mmCIF file of N, CA and C in Angstrom:
data_model
loop_
_atom_site.group_PDB
_atom_site.id
_atom_site.type_symbol
_atom_site.label_atom_id
_atom_site.label_comp_id
_atom_site.label_asym_id
_atom_site.label_seq_id
_atom_site.Cartn_x
_atom_site.Cartn_y
_atom_site.Cartn_z
ATOM 1 N N LYS A 1 -0.225 -7.259 19.483
ATOM 2 C CA LYS A 1 -0.230 -8.607 18.935
ATOM 3 C C LYS A 1 -1.466 -9.355 19.450
ATOM 4 N N ALA A 2 -1.984 -9.041 20.628
ATOM 5 C CA ALA A 2 -3.142 -9.719 21.154
ATOM 6 C C ALA A 2 -4.356 -9.284 20.426
ATOM 7 N N ARG A 3 -4.491 -7.947 19.970
ATOM 8 C CA ARG A 3 -5.677 -7.486 19.307
ATOM 9 C C ARG A 3 -5.600 -7.817 17.730
ATOM 10 N N GLY A 4 -4.456 -8.054 17.213
ATOM 11 C CA GLY A 4 -4.328 -8.253 15.850
ATOM 12 C C GLY A 4 -4.461 -6.930 14.981
ATOM 13 N N MET A 5 -4.524 -7.062 13.736
ATOM 14 C CA MET A 5 -4.561 -6.006 12.875
ATOM 15 C C MET A 5 -6.040 -5.581 12.594
ATOM 16 N N GLU A 6 -6.347 -4.285 12.858
ATOM 17 C CA GLU A 6 -7.724 -3.818 12.719
ATOM 18 C C GLU A 6 -8.180 -3.551 11.302
ATOM 19 N N THR A 7 -7.232 -3.051 10.489
ATOM 20 C CA THR A 7 -7.537 -2.690 9.085
ATOM 21 C C THR A 7 -6.804 -3.594 8.158
ATOM 22 N N PRO A 8 -7.480 -4.291 7.272
ATOM 23 C CA PRO A 8 -6.799 -5.181 6.399
ATOM 24 C C PRO A 8 -5.905 -4.392 5.397
ATOM 25 N N ILE A 9 -4.812 -5.021 4.951
ATOM 26 C CA ILE A 9 -4.070 -4.407 3.882
ATOM 27 C C ILE A 9 -4.697 -4.700 2.546
ATOM 28 N N LYS A 10 -4.225 -3.997 1.502
ATOM 29 C CA LYS A 10 -4.820 -4.121 0.170
ATOM 30 C C LYS A 10 -3.683 -4.703 -0.674
ATOM 31 N N VAL A 11 -4.030 -5.756 -1.427
ATOM 32 C CA VAL A 11 -3.052 -6.427 -2.297
ATOM 33 C C VAL A 11 -3.752 -6.707 -3.607
ATOM 34 N N TYR A 12 -2.901 -7.033 -4.661
ATOM 35 C CA TYR A 12 -3.385 -7.545 -5.907
ATOM 36 C C TYR A 12 -2.568 -8.764 -6.253
ATOM 37 N N ASP A 13 -3.214 -9.660 -6.960
ATOM 38 C CA ASP A 13 -2.573 -10.932 -7.454
ATOM 39 C C ASP A 13 -1.792 -10.695 -8.664
ATOM 40 N N ASP A 14 -0.445 -11.029 -8.609
ATOM 41 C CA ASP A 14 0.451 -10.860 -9.735
ATOM 42 C C ASP A 14 0.606 -12.228 -10.358
ATOM 43 N N PRO A 15 -0.049 -12.506 -11.508
ATOM 44 C CA PRO A 15 0.031 -13.865 -12.081
ATOM 45 C C PRO A 15 1.449 -14.141 -12.574
ATOM 46 N N ALA A 16 2.194 -13.125 -12.905
ATOM 47 C CA ALA A 16 3.628 -13.303 -13.493
ATOM 48 C C ALA A 16 4.482 -13.965 -12.427
ATOM 49 N N THR A 17 4.307 -13.558 -11.157
ATOM 50 C CA THR A 17 5.155 -14.111 -10.074
ATOM 51 C C THR A 17 4.438 -15.067 -9.177
ATOM 52 N N GLY A 18 3.066 -15.207 -9.277
ATOM 53 C CA GLY A 18 2.294 -16.041 -8.461
ATOM 54 C C GLY A 18 2.212 -15.572 -7.029
ATOM 55 N N LYS A 19 2.493 -14.311 -6.787
ATOM 56 C CA LYS A 19 2.492 -13.731 -5.442
ATOM 57 C C LYS A 19 1.534 -12.575 -5.404
ATOM 58 N N TYR A 20 1.174 -12.154 -4.104
ATOM 59 C CA TYR A 20 0.437 -10.984 -3.939
ATOM 60 C C TYR A 20 1.301 -9.813 -3.753
ATOM 61 N N VAL A 21 0.928 -8.690 -4.290
ATOM 62 C CA VAL A 21 1.713 -7.437 -4.220
ATOM 63 C C VAL A 21 0.901 -6.456 -3.274
ATOM 64 N N VAL A 22 1.575 -5.953 -2.306
ATOM 65 C CA VAL A 22 0.932 -5.030 -1.322
ATOM 66 C C VAL A 22 0.794 -3.669 -1.988
ATOM 67 N N ILE A 23 -0.442 -3.129 -2.024
ATOM 68 C CA ILE A 23 -0.690 -1.734 -2.519
ATOM 69 C C ILE A 23 -0.759 -0.798 -1.318
ATOM 70 N N ASP A 24 -1.440 -1.216 -0.288
ATOM 71 C CA ASP A 24 -1.642 -0.421 0.872
ATOM 72 C C ASP A 24 -1.428 -1.221 2.221
ATOM 73 N N GLY A 25 -0.500 -0.815 3.039
ATOM 74 C CA GLY A 25 -0.228 -1.556 4.265
ATOM 75 C C GLY A 25 1.178 -2.057 4.432
ATOM 76 N N HIS A 26 2.145 -1.432 3.646
ATOM 77 C CA HIS A 26 3.530 -1.944 3.787
ATOM 78 C C HIS A 26 4.006 -1.924 5.244
ATOM 79 N N ARG A 27 3.803 -0.828 5.891
ATOM 80 C CA ARG A 27 4.198 -0.710 7.321
ATOM 81 C C ARG A 27 3.539 -1.684 8.214
ATOM 82 N N ARG A 28 2.322 -2.013 8.000
ATOM 83 C CA ARG A 28 1.609 -2.942 8.793
ATOM 84 C C ARG A 28 2.154 -4.379 8.604
ATOM 85 N N VAL A 29 2.515 -4.698 7.360
ATOM 86 C CA VAL A 29 3.106 -5.981 7.091
ATOM 87 C C VAL A 29 4.507 -6.102 7.838
ATOM 88 N N LEU A 30 5.267 -4.996 7.751
ATOM 89 C CA LEU A 30 6.558 -4.975 8.472
ATOM 90 C C LEU A 30 6.339 -5.136 9.977
ATOM 91 N N ALA A 31 5.391 -4.414 10.478
ATOM 92 C CA ALA A 31 5.183 -4.564 11.923
ATOM 93 C C ALA A 31 4.736 -5.923 12.280
ATOM 94 N N ALA A 32 3.886 -6.529 11.492
ATOM 95 C CA ALA A 32 3.454 -7.915 11.751
ATOM 96 C C ALA A 32 4.651 -8.896 11.830
ATOM 97 N N LYS A 33 5.484 -8.665 10.853
ATOM 98 C CA LYS A 33 6.770 -9.562 10.795
ATOM 99 C C LYS A 33 7.595 -9.396 11.952
ATOM 100 N N LEU A 34 7.772 -8.130 12.442
ATOM 101 C CA LEU A 34 8.582 -7.828 13.617
ATOM 102 C C LEU A 34 7.893 -8.435 14.877
ATOM 103 N N ALA A 35 6.558 -8.534 14.886
ATOM 104 C CA ALA A 35 5.878 -9.076 15.992
ATOM 105 C C ALA A 35 5.709 -10.563 15.924
ATOM 106 N N GLY A 36 6.251 -11.168 14.857
ATOM 107 C CA GLY A 36 6.145 -12.682 14.704
ATOM 108 C C GLY A 36 4.859 -13.120 14.189
ATOM 109 N N ILE A 37 4.133 -12.248 13.571
ATOM 110 C CA ILE A 37 2.850 -12.616 12.974
ATOM 111 C C ILE A 37 3.058 -12.976 11.485
ATOM 112 N N ASN A 38 2.633 -14.194 11.094
ATOM 113 C CA ASN A 38 2.893 -14.653 9.762
ATOM 114 C C ASN A 38 1.763 -14.375 8.795
ATOM 115 N N GLU A 39 0.561 -14.159 9.326
ATOM 116 C CA GLU A 39 -0.591 -13.892 8.483
ATOM 117 C C GLU A 39 -1.244 -12.566 8.867
ATOM 118 N N VAL A 40 -1.673 -11.784 7.829
ATOM 119 C CA VAL A 40 -2.415 -10.605 8.142
ATOM 120 C C VAL A 40 -3.687 -10.539 7.277
ATOM 121 N N PRO A 41 -4.685 -9.934 7.746
ATOM 122 C CA PRO A 41 -5.951 -9.814 6.914
ATOM 123 C C PRO A 41 -5.695 -8.948 5.695
ATOM 124 N N ALA A 42 -6.206 -9.348 4.560
ATOM 125 C CA ALA A 42 -6.053 -8.602 3.300
ATOM 126 C C ALA A 42 -7.274 -8.583 2.465
ATOM 127 N N VAL A 43 -7.387 -7.568 1.749
ATOM 128 C CA VAL A 43 -8.470 -7.407 0.728
ATOM 129 C C VAL A 43 -7.751 -7.498 -0.673
ATOM 130 N N VAL A 44 -8.235 -8.388 -1.460
ATOM 131 C CA VAL A 44 -7.629 -8.463 -2.815
ATOM 132 C C VAL A 44 -8.376 -7.588 -3.784
ATOM 133 N N VAL A 45 -7.681 -6.668 -4.429
ATOM 134 C CA VAL A 45 -8.268 -5.730 -5.360
ATOM 135 C C VAL A 45 -7.725 -5.979 -6.756
ATOM 136 N N ALA A 46 -8.351 -5.329 -7.683
ATOM 137 C CA ALA A 46 -7.844 -5.449 -9.094
ATOM 138 C C ALA A 46 -6.461 -4.846 -9.209
ATOM 139 N N LYS A 47 -5.663 -5.458 -10.040
ATOM 140 C CA LYS A 47 -4.353 -4.916 -10.328
ATOM 141 C C LYS A 47 -4.419 -3.554 -10.973
ATOM 142 N N PRO A 48 -3.665 -2.556 -10.468
ATOM 143 C CA PRO A 48 -3.721 -1.295 -11.158
ATOM 144 C C PRO A 48 -3.288 -1.383 -12.623
ATOM 145 N N LYS A 49 -3.959 -0.640 -13.434
ATOM 146 C CA LYS A 49 -3.714 -0.717 -14.925
ATOM 147 C C LYS A 49 -2.292 -0.208 -15.336
ATOM 148 N N SER A 50 -1.705 0.621 -14.411
ATOM 149 C CA SER A 50 -0.438 1.233 -14.776
ATOM 150 C C SER A 50 0.263 1.621 -13.448
ATOM 151 N N THR A 51 1.610 1.860 -13.592
ATOM 152 C CA THR A 51 2.334 2.327 -12.399
ATOM 153 C C THR A 51 1.786 3.691 -11.988
ATOM 154 N N LYS A 52 1.380 4.567 -12.873
ATOM 155 C CA LYS A 52 0.716 5.846 -12.570
ATOM 156 C C LYS A 52 -0.495 5.649 -11.729
ATOM 157 N N GLU A 53 -1.309 4.740 -12.080
ATOM 158 C CA GLU A 53 -2.511 4.494 -11.294
ATOM 159 C C GLU A 53 -2.235 3.961 -9.941
ATOM 160 N N ARG A 54 -1.190 3.122 -9.766
ATOM 161 C CA ARG A 54 -0.802 2.643 -8.506
ATOM 162 C C ARG A 54 -0.259 3.678 -7.593
ATOM 163 N N VAL A 55 0.599 4.593 -8.162
ATOM 164 C CA VAL A 55 1.177 5.632 -7.373
ATOM 165 C C VAL A 55 0.073 6.663 -6.967
ATOM 166 N N LEU A 56 -0.786 6.929 -7.838
ATOM 167 C CA LEU A 56 -1.914 7.889 -7.501
ATOM 168 C C LEU A 56 -2.779 7.335 -6.404
ATOM 169 N N SER A 57 -3.067 6.057 -6.471
ATOM 170 C CA SER A 57 -3.826 5.448 -5.397
ATOM 171 C C SER A 57 -3.127 5.418 -4.065
ATOM 172 N N GLN A 58 -1.791 5.177 -4.080
ATOM 173 C CA GLN A 58 -1.022 5.232 -2.847
ATOM 174 C C GLN A 58 -0.901 6.616 -2.292
ATOM 175 N N LEU A 59 -0.772 7.585 -3.249
ATOM 176 C CA LEU A 59 -0.761 9.066 -2.833
ATOM 177 C C LEU A 59 -1.999 9.490 -2.127
ATOM 178 N N THR A 60 -3.173 9.085 -2.697
ATOM 179 C CA THR A 60 -4.468 9.359 -2.176
ATOM 180 C C THR A 60 -4.596 8.822 -0.793
ATOM 181 N N LEU A 61 -4.274 7.506 -0.625
ATOM 182 C CA LEU A 61 -4.431 6.823 0.635
ATOM 183 C C LEU A 61 -3.540 7.456 1.697
ATOM 184 N N ASN A 62 -2.327 7.794 1.368
ATOM 185 C CA ASN A 62 -1.406 8.449 2.303
ATOM 186 C C ASN A 62 -1.854 9.792 2.666
ATOM 187 N N GLU A 63 -2.375 10.613 1.731
ATOM 188 C CA GLU A 63 -2.829 11.935 1.981
ATOM 189 C C GLU A 63 -4.017 11.953 2.870
ATOM 190 N N ASN A 64 -4.907 10.971 2.680
ATOM 191 C CA ASN A 64 -6.102 10.901 3.510
ATOM 192 C C ASN A 64 -5.715 10.378 4.871
ATOM 193 N N ARG A 65 -4.707 9.566 5.049
ATOM 194 C CA ARG A 65 -4.333 9.090 6.347
ATOM 195 C C ARG A 65 -3.514 10.073 7.234
ATOM 196 N N ILE A 66 -2.501 10.659 6.649
ATOM 197 C CA ILE A 66 -1.632 11.386 7.462
ATOM 198 C C ILE A 66 -1.423 12.798 7.054
ATOM 199 N N GLY A 67 -1.799 13.229 5.843
ATOM 200 C CA GLY A 67 -1.536 14.527 5.395
ATOM 201 C C GLY A 67 -0.057 14.599 5.029
ATOM 202 N N LEU A 68 0.244 14.513 3.809
ATOM 203 C CA LEU A 68 1.667 14.473 3.357
ATOM 204 C C LEU A 68 2.275 15.907 3.406
ATOM 205 N N SER A 69 3.588 15.932 3.666
ATOM 206 C CA SER A 69 4.264 17.255 3.588
ATOM 207 C C SER A 69 4.305 17.707 2.145
ATOM 208 N N VAL A 70 4.533 18.972 1.895
ATOM 209 C CA VAL A 70 4.669 19.542 0.569
ATOM 210 C C VAL A 70 5.747 18.804 -0.190
ATOM 211 N N LEU A 71 6.827 18.500 0.454
ATOM 212 C CA LEU A 71 7.996 17.829 -0.264
ATOM 213 C C LEU A 71 7.579 16.451 -0.643
ATOM 214 N N ASP A 72 6.922 15.692 0.234
ATOM 215 C CA ASP A 72 6.476 14.360 -0.187
ATOM 216 C C ASP A 72 5.437 14.380 -1.276
ATOM 217 N N GLN A 73 4.531 15.374 -1.237
ATOM 218 C CA GLN A 73 3.558 15.548 -2.345
ATOM 219 C C GLN A 73 4.277 15.758 -3.672
ATOM 220 N N ALA A 74 5.259 16.703 -3.596
ATOM 221 C CA ALA A 74 6.070 17.021 -4.861
ATOM 222 C C ALA A 74 6.753 15.734 -5.397
ATOM 223 N N LYS A 75 7.327 14.976 -4.555
ATOM 224 C CA LYS A 75 7.977 13.791 -5.055
ATOM 225 C C LYS A 75 7.084 12.814 -5.654
ATOM 226 N N ALA A 76 5.890 12.657 -5.005
ATOM 227 C CA ALA A 76 4.876 11.775 -5.545
ATOM 228 C C ALA A 76 4.331 12.192 -6.887
ATOM 229 N N PHE A 77 4.064 13.492 -7.021
ATOM 230 C CA PHE A 77 3.524 14.016 -8.316
ATOM 231 C C PHE A 77 4.613 13.917 -9.371
ATOM 232 N N LYS A 78 5.857 14.092 -9.011
ATOM 233 C CA LYS A 78 7.005 13.894 -9.937
ATOM 234 C C LYS A 78 7.056 12.471 -10.496
ATOM 235 N N ALA A 79 6.792 11.540 -9.616
ATOM 236 C CA ALA A 79 6.858 10.110 -9.997
ATOM 237 C C ALA A 79 5.615 9.806 -10.999
ATOM 238 N N LEU A 80 4.609 10.615 -10.955
ATOM 239 C CA LEU A 80 3.481 10.431 -11.814
ATOM 240 C C LEU A 80 3.756 10.846 -13.257
ATOM 241 N N HIS A 81 4.797 11.605 -13.475
ATOM 242 C CA HIS A 81 5.051 12.175 -14.901
ATOM 243 C C HIS A 81 6.243 11.595 -15.426
#
């Protein structure tokens, strides 16, 4: 809590709801809430053109960060089709 969040989350603006939608950083947002932090640094990016594009982006981010298991990869690729 003292150091804050080192990597900003990624969000896009959803004009239909007037809210920001988290693309990358869901766990960091949850951790911040649990720590009583109401604001987190964020980078606003363009809204993905499709659900497929959003899932592919999230899959790429997760694979680069932690290396997904074969089962998690299969579930993600199934969601793309």
